Coordinates of N, CA and C in Angstrom, one line a residue:
M941 N 0.9 -1.1 0.1 CA 0.1 0.0 0.1 C 0.8 1.0 -0.2
L942 N 1.8 1.3 1.1 CA 2.6 2.1 1.2 C 3.5 2.6 -0.5
S943 N 3.4 1.8 -1.2 CA 4.6 1.8 -2.2 C 3.8 2.3 -3.7
H944 N 2.5 1.8 -3.1 CA 1.4 2.1 -4.2 C 1.0 4.2 -4.3
I945 N 0.9 4.0 -2.8 CA 0.9 5.9 -2.2 C 2.2 6.5 -2.8
I946 N 3.3 6.3 -2.9 CA 4.5 6.6 -3.4 C 4.6 7.1 -4.3
L947 N 3.7 5.9 -5.2 CA 4.1 6.1 -6.9 C 2.7 6.9 -7.3
V948 N 1.6 7.6 -6.8 CA 0.5 7.7 -7.5 C 1.2 9.3 -6.8
L949 N 1.8 9.9 -5.8 CA 2.4 10.7 -5.3 C 3.4 11.3 -6.6
A950 N 4.5 10.1 -6.8 CA 5.3 10.8 -8.0 C 4.4 11.1 -9.3
C951 N 3.9 10.5 -9.5 CA 2.9 10.9 -11.0 C 2.6 11.9 -10.6
A952 N 1.7 12.4 -9.7 CA 1.2 13.8 -9.4 C 2.6 14.8 -9.6
A953 N 3.3 14.9 -9.0 CA 4.7 15.5 -9.1 C 5.2 15.6 -10.3
V954 N 5.0 14.9 -11.5 CA 5.6 14.9 -12.8 C 4.3 15.5 -13.4
V955 N 3.0 15.3 -13.6 CA 2.0 16.2 -14.0 C 2.3 17.7 -13.7
S956 N 2.2 17.8 -12.2 CA 2.0 19.0 -12.2 C 3.6 19.8 -12.2
S957 N 4.6 19.2 -12.7 CA 5.8 20.2 -13.4 C 5.6 20.5 -14.6
Q958 N 4.9 20.1 -15.1 CA 4.7 19.9 -17.1 C 4.1 21.0 -17.2
P959 N 4.7 22.1 -18.4 CA 4.3 23.5 -18.5 C 2.6 23.4 -19.0
S960 N 2.4 24.2 -18.5 CA 0.9 24.1 -19.2 C 0.5 25.5 -19.0
D961 N -1.0 25.9 -20.2 CA -1.1 27.2 -20.6 C -2.7 26.9 -21.0
N962 N -3.5 27.7 -20.1 CA -5.3 27.4 -20.0 C -5.6 28.8 -21.2
H963 N -4.4 29.2 -22.0 CA -5.1 30.2 -23.1 C -5.5 31.7 -22.3
E964 N -5.0 31.8 -21.3 CA -5.7 32.8 -20.3 C -5.8 34.0 -21.2
W965 N -6.0 35.4 -21.2 CA -5.2 36.5 -21.7 C -4.5 36.9 -21.3
K966 N -3.0 37.4 -21.1 CA -2.5 38.6 -20.2 C -1.5 39.4 -21.1
A967 N -1.9 40.3 -20.4 CA -0.6 41.7 -21.2 C 1.0 41.3 -21.3
P968 N 1.3 41.8 -21.8 CA 2.9 41.3 -22.5 C 3.5 42.3 -21.0
E969 N 4.5 41.6 -20.2 CA 5.0 41.9 -19.0 C 6.3 42.6 -19.5
M970 N 6.9 42.8 -18.6 CA 8.7 43.7 -18.8 C 9.4 42.9 -19.5
G971 N 9.8 43.0 -20.7 CA 10.7 42.4 -21.3 C 10.2 41.3 -22.0
Q972 N 9.1 41.1 -22.4 CA 8.2 40.4 -23.5 C 8.2 41.7 -24.9
V973 N 8.1 41.1 -26.1 CA 8.1 41.8 -27.0 C 7.1 41.5 -27.8
R974 N 6.2 42.5 -28.5 CA 5.4 42.2 -30.0 C 5.5 42.8 -30.5
S975 N 4.6 42.5 -31.7 CA 4.9 43.0 -33.2 C 3.9 44.1 -33.9
P976 N 3.9 44.7 -35.0 CA 3.0 44.9 -35.4 C 2.1 44.6 -35.9
C977 N 2.2 43.4 -36.0 CA 0.7 42.4 -36.7 C -0.2 42.1 -34.8
P978 N -1.3 42.2 -35.1 CA -2.2 42.3 -34.2 C -2.4 40.8 -33.8
G979 N -2.5 39.8 -34.9 CA -2.4 38.9 -34.8 C -1.7 38.0 -34.3
L980 N -0.4 37.8 -34.6 CA 0.5 37.5 -33.7 C 0.6 37.8 -32.3
N981 N 0.8 39.0 -32.2 CA 0.5 39.7 -30.9 C -0.9 38.9 -29.6
T982 N -2.0 38.7 -30.2 CA -2.7 37.7 -30.0 C -2.9 36.7 -29.5
L983 N -2.2 36.0 -30.1 CA -1.5 34.4 -30.0 C -0.7 34.5 -28.7
A984 N 0.2 35.9 -28.8 CA 1.2 35.5 -27.7 C 0.5 36.1 -26.7
N985 N -0.6 36.8 -26.3 CA -1.1 37.0 -25.5 C -1.9 36.3 -24.4
H986 N -2.3 35.3 -25.6 CA -2.9 33.8 -25.3 C -2.5 32.8 -25.0
G987 N -0.8 33.1 -25.1 CA 0.0 31.6 -25.1 C -0.5 30.7 -26.5
Y988 N -0.9 31.1 -27.4 CA -0.6 30.2 -28.4 C 0.7 30.1 -29.1
I989 N 1.6 31.4 -28.9 CA 3.0 31.1 -29.0 C 3.5 32.0 -28.0
S990 N 4.8 31.5 -27.9 CA 5.7 32.1 -26.8 C 5.2 33.4 -26.4
R991 N 4.7 33.3 -25.2 CA 4.2 34.7 -24.3 C 5.5 35.7 -24.3
S992 N 6.8 35.2 -24.3 CA 8.2 36.2 -24.3 C 8.1 36.9 -26.1
G993 N 7.4 36.5 -26.8 CA 7.7 37.1 -28.4 C 9.0 36.9 -28.7
K994 N 9.8 35.6 -28.0 CA 11.1 35.4 -28.8 C 11.2 33.8 -29.6
G995 N 12.0 34.4 -29.9 CA 12.6 33.0 -30.3 C 11.3 32.1 -30.7
I996 N 10.5 32.4 -31.8 CA 9.2 31.8 -32.5 C 9.4 31.3 -33.5
T997 N 9.5 30.1 -33.5 CA 9.6 29.4 -35.1 C 8.2 29.4 -35.5
I998 N 8.2 29.3 -37.0 CA 7.3 28.9 -37.7 C 6.6 27.8 -37.6
A999 N 6.9 26.6 -37.1 CA 5.9 25.8 -36.8 C 5.2 26.4 -35.4
E1000 N 5.5 26.6 -34.5 CA 5.1 27.5 -33.4 C 4.0 28.0 -34.4
I1001 N 4.1 29.4 -34.6 CA 2.9 30.4 -35.4 C 2.0 29.0 -36.3
M1002 N 2.4 28.0 -37.0 CA 1.4 27.3 -37.6 C 0.5 26.5 -36.5
E1003 N 1.2 26.5 -35.8 CA -0.1 25.4 -34.6 C -0.5 26.6 -33.9
G1004 N -0.2 27.6 -33.2 CA -0.9 28.9 -32.9 C -1.9 29.2 -33.8
A1005 N -2.0 29.3 -34.7 CA -2.9 29.9 -35.6 C -4.2 28.9 -36.0
V1006 N -4.1 27.9 -36.0 CA -5.0 26.9 -35.9 C -5.5 26.3 -34.6
A1007 N -4.9 26.5 -33.4 CA -5.2 26.0 -32.4 C -5.9 27.3 -31.8
G1008 N -6.2 28.8 -32.1 CA -6.0 29.9 -31.6 C -7.4 30.7 -32.8
F1009 N -7.3 30.5 -34.0 CA -8.2 31.3 -34.8 C -8.7 30.1 -36.1
N1010 N -8.1 28.8 -35.7 CA -8.9 28.2 -36.7 C -8.2 28.9 -38.6
V1011 N -6.8 29.0 -38.4 CA -6.7 29.7 -40.1 C -5.2 28.6 -40.3
A1012 N -5.8 28.0 -41.6 CA -4.7 26.8 -42.0 C -3.8 27.3 -41.9
N1013 N -2.5 26.3 -42.0 CA -1.0 27.2 -42.4 C -1.1 27.6 -43.5
T1014 N -1.7 27.0 -44.8 CA -1.4 28.1 -46.1 C -2.1 29.2 -46.6
S1015 N -2.6 29.6 -45.1 CA -3.0 31.2 -45.3 C -1.7 31.8 -44.9
I1016 N -0.8 31.8 -44.1 CA 0.2 32.8 -43.5 C 1.6 31.8 -43.5
L1017 N 1.6 30.9 -44.4 CA 3.2 29.9 -44.1 C 4.1 31.2 -44.8
Q1018 N 4.0 31.4 -46.1 CA 4.7 32.2 -46.9 C 5.0 33.4 -46.2
A1019 N 4.2 34.1 -45.1 CA 4.3 35.2 -44.3 C 5.0 35.0 -43.6
A1020 N 5.0 33.8 -43.0 CA 6.0 33.3 -41.6 C 7.4 33.0 -41.8
K1021 N 7.4 32.2 -43.4 CA 9.2 32.2 -43.6 C 9.9 33.6 -44.1
V1022 N 8.9 34.2 -44.4 CA 9.6 35.6 -44.7 C 9.8 36.4 -43.2
G1023 N 9.2 36.2 -42.3 CA 9.5 36.6 -40.7 C 10.7 36.2 -40.9
L1024 N 11.4 35.3 -41.2 CA 12.7 34.9 -40.7 C 13.7 35.9 -41.1
L1025 N 13.3 36.4 -42.0 CA 14.8 37.6 -42.3 C 14.7 38.9 -41.8
S1026 N 13.8 38.9 -40.7 CA 13.6 39.9 -39.6 C 15.2 40.0 -38.9
G1027 N 15.8 38.8 -38.5 CA 16.7 38.5 -37.9 C 17.9 37.6 -38.2
S1028 N 18.4 37.4 -37.5 CA 19.8 36.8 -37.9 C 19.7 35.5 -37.6
A1029 N 19.1 34.8 -36.8 CA 19.0 33.6 -36.3 C 18.6 32.7 -37.7
F1030 N 18.8 31.5 -37.7 CA 18.4 30.8 -39.2 C 16.9 30.4 -38.8
D1031 N 16.4 29.7 -38.0 CA 15.0 29.5 -37.7 C 13.8 29.5 -37.0
T1032 N 14.0 31.1 -36.1 CA 13.3 31.6 -35.5 C 13.5 32.9 -35.6
M1033 N 12.1 33.8 -34.4 CA 12.4 35.3 -35.2 C 11.9 35.6 -34.0
D1034 N 12.0 36.8 -33.8 CA 11.8 37.9 -32.6 C 10.5 38.9 -33.3
L1035 N 9.8 38.9 -32.2 CA 8.1 39.9 -33.0 C 8.0 41.2 -32.8
D1036 N 9.2 41.8 -32.1 CA 9.7 42.9 -32.5 C 10.0 43.4 -33.4
A1037 N 11.1 42.7 -34.1 CA 11.7 42.5 -35.3 C 10.8 42.7 -36.5
L1038 N 9.8 42.3 -36.4 CA 8.8 42.0 -37.7 C 8.4 43.4 -38.2
A1039 N 8.8 44.5 -37.3 CA 8.9 46.4 -37.6 C 9.6 46.4 -38.5
L1040 N 10.6 45.8 -39.2 CA 11.8 45.7 -40.1 C 10.5 46.5 -41.7
H1041 N 11.0 47.7 -42.0 CA 10.4 48.3 -43.1 C 10.1 47.7 -44.5
N1042 N 9.2 47.2 -44.8 CA 9.2 46.7 -46.0 C 9.2 45.4 -45.8
L1043 N 9.5 44.2 -45.0 CA 9.4 43.1 -45.3 C 8.1 43.0 -45.0
V1044 N 7.6 42.1 -43.7 CA 5.9 41.9 -43.9 C 5.4 42.8 -43.3
E1045 N 6.0 44.0 -42.8 CA 5.5 45.4 -42.1 C 4.9 46.2 -43.1
H1046 N 4.2 47.5 -43.6 CA 3.9 47.8 -44.5 C 2.8 48.9 -44.0
D1047 N 3.4 49.7 -44.9 CA 2.8 51.5 -45.2 C 1.1 51.1 -45.0
A1048 N 0.4 52.0 -44.6 CA -1.0 52.0 -44.6 C -1.9 51.1 -44.0
S1049 N -1.1 51.0 -42.8 CA -1.7 49.6 -41.8 C -3.2 50.5 -41.7
I1050 N -4.1 49.6 -41.2 CA -5.3 50.4 -40.4 C -4.8 50.7 -38.7
S1051 N -3.9 50.2 -37.9 CA -3.5 50.7 -37.0 C -2.0 50.9 -36.5
R1052 N -1.7 50.7 -37.4 CA 0.0 51.4 -37.1 C 0.8 52.3 -37.7
Q1053 N 1.2 53.2 -37.5 CA 1.7 54.9 -37.9 C 3.0 54.0 -38.9
D1054 N 3.2 55.1 -40.3 CA 4.2 54.6 -41.3 C 5.3 54.6 -41.1
W1055 N 6.5 53.6 -41.2 CA 7.9 53.7 -40.7 C 8.1 55.1 -40.9
A1056 N 8.1 56.1 -41.9 CA 8.7 57.2 -42.0 C 7.8 58.2 -41.3
L1057 N 6.7 58.0 -40.2 CA 6.2 59.2 -39.7 C 6.3 58.7 -38.0
G1058 N 7.2 57.8 -37.9 CA 6.9 57.6 -36.3 C 7.1 56.2 -36.0
D1059 N 6.3 55.8 -34.6 CA 6.0 54.4 -34.1 C 5.2 53.5 -35.4
N1060 N 5.6 52.3 -35.9 CA 5.2 51.5 -36.4 C 5.3 50.2 -36.1
L1061 N 5.4 50.2 -34.7 CA 5.0 48.7 -34.2 C 4.0 48.4 -33.2
N1062 N 4.0 49.9 -32.6 CA 2.4 49.8 -31.4 C 1.3 50.5 -32.1
F1063 N 0.0 50.2 -31.3 CA -1.0 49.9 -31.8 C -1.0 51.5 -31.9
N1064 N -2.1 52.3 -33.1 CA -2.4 53.8 -33.1 C -3.6 54.3 -33.0
E1065 N -4.3 54.3 -31.8 CA -5.6 54.4 -31.9 C -6.4 55.9 -32.6
T1066 N -5.6 56.7 -33.0 CA -5.9 57.7 -34.1 C -6.1 57.0 -35.4
L1067 N -5.0 56.7 -35.7 CA -5.4 55.8 -37.2 C -6.7 54.7 -36.8
F1068 N -6.2 53.8 -35.9 CA -7.5 52.6 -35.7 C -9.0 53.6 -36.1
S1069 N -8.8 54.8 -35.5 CA -10.3 55.8 -35.5 C -11.2 55.8 -37.3
V1070 N -10.3 55.5 -38.1 CA -11.0 55.7 -39.3 C -11.4 54.3 -39.3
M1071 N -10.9 53.0 -39.1 CA -11.7 51.6 -39.2 C -13.3 51.9 -37.8
A1072 N -12.5 52.5 -36.6 CA -13.9 52.2 -35.8 C -15.0 53.1 -36.4
N1073 N -14.7 54.0 -36.9 CA -15.6 54.9 -36.7 C -16.8 54.8 -38.5
I1074 N -16.4 54.1 -39.2 CA -17.0 53.6 -40.4 C -18.3 53.4 -40.4
N1075 N -19.2 53.7 -41.2 CA -20.7 52.8 -41.1 C -21.0 53.2 -39.7
P1076 N -21.1 53.9 -39.4 CA -21.7 54.4 -37.7 C -22.8 53.7 -37.3
E1077 N -24.0 53.7 -38.4 CA -25.2 53.1 -38.1 C -24.8 51.8 -38.1
S1078 N -24.1 50.8 -38.1 CA -24.1 49.5 -38.4 C -23.3 49.0 -37.2
D1079 N -23.5 47.6 -36.5 CA -22.9 47.2 -35.9 C -21.9 46.2 -36.0
F1080 N -21.7 46.0 -37.6 CA -21.1 45.2 -38.3 C -19.8 45.7 -39.3
Y1081 N -18.7 45.0 -39.2 CA -17.6 45.3 -40.3 C -18.4 44.5 -41.8
S1082 N -17.5 45.1 -42.9 CA -18.0 43.8 -43.5 C -17.1 44.1 -45.0
P1083 N -17.3 43.1 -45.8 CA -16.1 43.6 -47.0 C -16.1 44.5 -47.7
E1084 N -17.1 45.7 -47.7 CA -17.7 46.8 -48.2 C -16.9 47.8 -47.2
T1085 N -17.0 47.4 -46.2 CA -16.5 48.7 -45.0 C -15.0 48.5 -45.3
A1086 N -14.4 47.3 -45.0 CA -12.5 47.2 -45.2 C -12.4 47.5 -46.5
A1087 N -12.6 47.4 -48.0 CA -12.7 48.2 -49.0 C -12.5 49.5 -48.9
Q1088 N -13.6 50.4 -48.1 CA -13.4 51.7 -47.7 C -12.2 52.3 -46.8
V1089 N -12.2 51.3 -45.7 CA -10.9 51.6 -44.6 C -9.5 51.4 -45.6
Q1090 N -9.4 50.5 -46.2 CA -8.2 50.9 -47.1 C -8.1 51.9 -48.1
K1091 N -8.8 52.1 -48.5 CA -8.6 53.4 -49.3 C -8.5 55.2 -48.7
M1092 N -9.2 54.9 -47.5 CA -8.5 55.7 -47.2 C -7.9 56.0 -45.9
R1093 N -6.8 54.6 -45.4 CA -5.6 55.1 -44.7 C -4.5 55.4 -45.9
L1094 N -4.6 54.7 -47.3 CA -3.9 54.8 -48.3 C -4.0 55.9 -48.3
D1095 N -5.1 57.1 -48.8 CA -5.4 57.9 -49.1 C -4.4 59.3 -48.2
D1096 N -4.5 58.7 -46.4 CA -3.6 59.6 -46.0 C -2.6 59.6 -45.9
S1097 N -2.0 58.2 -46.2 CA -0.6 57.9 -45.9 C -0.1 58.6 -47.2
I1098 N -0.5 58.8 -48.3 CA 0.0 59.3 -49.7 C 0.1 60.8 -49.6
A1099 N -1.2 61.1 -49.0 CA -1.1 62.8 -47.9 C -0.3 63.2 -47.4
R1100 N 0.4 62.4 -46.2 CA 1.1 62.7 -45.3 C 2.8 62.3 -45.3
N1101 N 2.9 61.3 -46.4 CA 4.1 60.2 -45.7 C 4.7 60.4 -47.6
P1102 N 5.7 61.3 -47.6 CA 6.3 61.6 -49.1 C 7.1 60.4 -49.5
S1103 N 7.4 59.3 -48.8 CA 8.2 58.5 -49.1 C 7.3 56.7 -48.7
V1104 N 5.5 57.2 -48.9 CA 5.4 56.1 -48.7 C 5.2 54.8 -49.6
T1105 N 5.6 53.8 -49.0 CA 6.2 52.7 -50.3 C 4.2 52.2 -50.5
N1106 N 4.0 52.2 -52.0 CA 2.6 51.5 -52.6 C 2.7 50.7 -53.9
T1107 N 2.9 49.8 -53.2 CA 3.3 48.9 -54.7 C 2.1 47.8 -54.9
D1108 N 2.2 47.0 -55.6 CA 1.1 45.4 -56.1 C 1.6 44.6 -54.0
K1109 N 2.6 44.6 -53.7 CA 3.1 43.6 -52.3 C 1.9 44.1 -51.4
E1110 N 2.2 45.7 -51.2 CA 1.6 46.0 -50.2 C -0.1 46.3 -49.9
F1111 N -0.6 46.3 -51.5 CA -1.7 46.3 -51.3 C -2.3 44.9 -51.6
Q1112 N -1.8 44.1 -51.7 CA -2.0 42.7 -51.5 C -1.9 42.2 -50.4
L1113 N -1.1 42.4 -49.7 CA -1.0 42.4 -48.2 C -2.3 42.6 -47.3
R1114 N -2.1 44.5 -47.5 CA -3.6 44.9 -47.0 C -4.8 43.9 -47.3
C1115 N -5.2 43.5 -48.0 CA -6.3 42.9 -49.0 C -6.3 41.2 -47.8
R1116 N -5.8 40.8 -48.2 CA -5.0 39.2 -47.4 C -5.5 40.0 -46.0
E1117 N -4.7 40.5 -45.8 CA -5.3 41.1 -43.6 C -6.6 41.3 -43.8
S1118 N -7.3 42.0 -44.7 CA -8.2 42.5 -44.2 C -9.4 41.2 -44.3
A1119 N -9.5 40.6 -45.3 CA -10.0 39.4 -45.3 C -10.0 37.8 -44.0
L1120 N -8.8 38.2 -43.5 CA -8.5 37.4 -42.5 C -9.2 37.8 -41.4
Y1121 N -9.1 39.2 -40.6 CA -9.3 39.8 -39.5 C -11.6 39.1 -39.6
L1122 N -11.5 40.0 -41.1 CA -13.1 39.5 -41.3 C -13.8 37.9 -41.2
S1123 N -12.6 37.3 -41.8 CA -12.8 35.6 -41.4 C -12.5 35.0 -40.2
I1124 N -11.6 35.8 -39.3 CA -11.4 35.0 -37.9 C -12.8 35.6 -37.0
F1125 N -13.3 36.7 -37.0 CA -14.2 37.0 -36.0 C -15.8 37.5 -36.9
G1126 N -15.9 36.7 -38.0 CA -17.2 37.0 -38.7 C -17.4 35.6 -39.5
N1127 N -18.1 36.0 -40.5 CA -19.0 35.1 -41.2 C -17.4 34.7 -42.3
T1128 N -17.2 33.4 -42.5 CA -16.3 32.6 -43.5 C -17.1 32.7 -44.2
T1129 N -17.6 33.1 -44.9 CA -18.7 33.2 -46.4 C -19.0 34.4 -46.8
T1130 N -19.7 35.1 -45.6 CA -20.0 36.9 -45.7 C -18.9 37.7 -46.0
G1131 N -18.0 37.4 -44.9 CA -17.2 38.6 -44.5 C -17.7 39.5 -43.5
V1132 N -19.1 39.4 -42.9 CA -19.6 39.9 -42.1 C -19.2 40.2 -40.6
A1133 N -18.8 40.8 -39.6 CA -17.9 40.2 -38.5 C -18.3 41.7 -37.6
P1134 N -19.0 41.0 -36.1 CA -19.3 42.3 -35.3 C -18.2 43.6 -35.2
K1135 N -18.6 44.2 -35.1 CA -17.8 45.1 -34.9 C -16.5 45.3 -33.4
Q1136 N -17.8 44.7 -32.6 CA -17.1 44.9 -31.4 C -16.1 43.7 -30.7
F1137 N -16.2 42.8 -31.7 CA -15.3 41.7 -31.7 C -13.8 41.8 -32.4
V1138 N -14.1 42.9 -34.0 CA -12.9 43.2 -34.4 C -12.4 44.2 -33.3
N1139 N -12.8 45.0 -33.3 CA -12.0 46.0 -32.0 C -11.4 45.7 -31.3
I1140 N -12.1 44.9 -30.5 CA -11.5 44.5 -29.5 C -9.7 43.3 -29.8
F1141 N -10.1 42.8 -30.6 CA -9.0 42.4 -31.2 C -7.6 43.5 -31.8
F1142 N -8.0 44.5 -32.1 CA -7.3 45.3 -32.5 C -6.5 46.1 -31.6
R1143 N -7.7 46.5 -30.3 CA -7.2 47.6 -29.6 C -6.7 47.0 -28.6
D1144 N -7.1 45.7 -28.0 CA -6.6 44.5 -26.9 C -5.8 43.7 -27.2
E1145 N -5.5 43.0 -28.4 CA -4.9 42.0 -28.9 C -5.5 40.9 -28.1
R1146 N -6.5 40.9 -27.8 CA -7.3 40.4 -27.2 C -8.4 39.1 -28.0
L1147 N -9.0 37.7 -27.8 CA -9.6 37.3 -28.3 C -11.0 37.5 -27.4
P1148 N -12.0 37.6 -28.0 CA -13.3 38.6 -27.0 C -14.4 37.0 -26.9
I1149 N -13.9 36.1 -26.1 CA -14.2 35.1 -25.8 C -15.7 35.4 -24.6
E1150 N -14.9 36.6 -23.9 CA -15.4 37.0 -22.8 C -17.4 37.7 -23.3
E1151 N -17.1 38.0 -24.3 CA -18.0 39.1 -25.4 C -19.2 38.2 -25.9
G1152 N -18.9 36.4 -26.4 CA -19.1 35.8 -27.0 C -18.7 35.5 -28.2
W1153 N -17.7 35.7 -28.7 CA -16.6 35.0 -30.1 C -16.2 33.5 -29.8
K1154 N -16.4 33.3 -30.7 CA -16.1 31.4 -30.9 C -14.8 31.5 -32.0
R1155 N -14.4 30.4 -31.8 CA -13.9 30.2 -32.9 C -13.8 29.3 -33.9
S1156 N -14.4 30.2 -35.6 CA -14.5 29.3 -36.3 C -14.2 27.9 -36.3
E1157 N -15.9 27.1 -36.9 CA -15.7 25.5 -37.0 C -15.3 25.3 -38.1
V1158 N -14.9 26.7 -39.2 CA -14.5 26.2 -40.8 C -12.9 26.6 -40.6
L1159 N -12.3 25.9 -41.3 CA -10.8 25.9 -41.4 C -11.2 27.4 -42.4
I1160 N -9.9 28.0 -41.5 CA -10.1 29.3 -42.6 C -8.6 29.0 -43.7
T1161 N -8.7 29.2 -45.1 CA -7.6 29.0 -45.7 C -7.8 30.2 -46.9
P1162 N -6.7 30.0 -48.1 CA -6.9 30.9 -49.1 C -8.0 30.5 -49.9
D1163 N -8.9 29.6 -50.2 CA -9.8 29.3 -51.2 C -11.1 30.3 -50.3
T1164 N -11.0 30.0 -49.3 CA -12.4 30.3 -48.0 C -12.0 32.0 -48.2
M1165 N -11.0 32.5 -48.3 CA -10.5 33.8 -47.9 C -10.7 34.5 -49.7
H1166 N -10.6 34.2 -50.8 CA -10.7 34.5 -51.7 C -12.1 35.5 -52.3
P1167 N -13.0 35.0 -51.9 CA -14.3 35.8 -52.5 C -14.0 37.0 -51.7
M1168 N -14.0 37.2 -50.5 CA -13.5 38.4 -50.2 C -13.0 39.4 -50.5
Q1169 N -11.6 38.5 -50.3 CA -10.2 39.2 -50.5 C -10.4 40.0 -52.2
T1170 N -10.9 39.2 -53.1 CA -11.3 39.5 -54.2 C -12.1 40.9 -54.6
F1171 N -13.6 40.6 -53.6 CA -14.4 42.3 -53.6 C -13.4 43.2 -53.2
I1172 N -12.7 43.0 -51.8 CA -11.5 43.9 -51.4 C -10.9 44.8 -52.6
F1173 N -10.4 43.5 -53.0 CA -9.4 43.9 -54.3 C -10.2 44.9 -55.2
H1174 N -11.0 44.4 -55.5 CA -11.6 45.5 -56.5 C -12.5 46.3 -56.2
N1175 N -12.8 46.5 -54.9 CA -13.4 47.9 -54.2 C -13.1 48.9 -53.6
S1176 N -11.4 48.9 -53.7 CA -10.6 49.7 -52.8 C -10.3 51.3 -53.7
N1177 N -10.5 51.0 -54.8 CA -10.0 52.0 -55.6 C -8.8 52.0 -55.6
W1178 N -7.7 51.0 -55.5 CA -6.5 51.1 -54.9 C -5.6 51.8 -56.8
T1179 N -4.7 52.5 -56.7 CA -3.7 52.9 -57.8 C -2.6 53.1 -57.5
Q1180 N -1.6 52.0 -58.2 CA 0.1 52.2 -57.5 C 0.6 53.4 -57.9
T1181 N 1.4 53.6 -57.0 CA 2.3 54.8 -57.4 C 3.9 54.9 -57.5
Q1182 N 4.1 53.3 -57.0 CA 5.4 53.2 -57.9 C 5.4 52.0 -58.4
A1183 N 6.2 51.5 -59.3 CA 6.4 50.9 -60.0 C 7.2 49.0 -59.2
C1184 N 7.8 49.7 -58.4 CA 8.6 48.6 -57.9 C 9.3 49.7 -56.6
E1185 N 9.8 48.5 -55.3 CA 10.2 49.0 -54.2 C 11.6 48.2 -53.6
P1186 N 12.5 48.7 -52.8 CA 13.5 48.0 -52.2 C 13.3 46.7 -51.9
L1187 N 14.1 45.5 -52.5 CA 13.7 44.3 -51.9 C 14.8 44.2 -50.4
V1188 N 13.5 43.7 -49.4 CA 14.5 44.0 -48.1 C 14.8 41.9 -47.8
L1189 N 15.8 42.2 -47.3 CA 16.5 40.7 -47.5 C 16.7 40.8 -45.6
G1190 N 16.5 40.9 -45.2 CA 16.8 41.3 -43.5 C 17.7 42.6 -43.3
S1191 N 17.3 42.9 -41.9 CA 17.9 43.5 -41.1 C 19.2 44.4 -41.7
G1192 N 18.9 45.9 -42.4 CA 20.1 46.3 -43.2 C 20.8 45.6 -44.2
I1193 N 19.8 44.7 -44.8 CA 20.0 44.1 -46.2 C 19.3 44.8 -47.1
V1194 N 19.0 45.9 -48.0 CA 18.0 46.1 -49.0 C 18.7 46.2 -50.2
I1195 N 18.3 45.5 -51.2 CA 18.9 45.0 -52.5 C 18.2 46.8 -53.7

């Protein structure tokens, strides 16, 4: 009997020593870092990727995106791979390094300042208010409002930033990002999403579970996003203002 009790206690000690994360939201602590991307920051704040924001692997991002958002690997793999160029490590990245201008970070962001104009890393309420105040008579965002916001934000960047980068690459990134937030927090077919959920995501970098949001039962893939991404593409009234941009291959490495 005594040996049985000892065995049970030993097993309990082993289990209790294993790292666990119930994915509660926690604001980043001193020394923890975050990125210009509210999606990655939300995953870190909920522990779906390392809460430190440091030494993040592509596999970690892929697993975290499925677990937290039900976003398929194919939806974000390319961007994640490019993110490795933000630092000197072969197979990991730190989230704050993703502020490297024109790698995956871009001008005319919904929630971040242009690099040439100031802080391109942290959330900017003034810029986000463009989206938060769109279509005030409705409680929902949609592909229509996403297209309007993209145009308004780009117009503002062009007006204020003489060195704005505005090529097809940035436009495609913005359309994909808009389709992602609409799919994660709204209907994966129509792209209609409650403003409350989306606003919490951008402002607090938190999953709005307490407010009633549930992770999509539909895996969010390039195919599911394609119709709304195409709609946003064709309704943003986008005009390319430069043919190409410097090719960023890493920190201090620009061709």
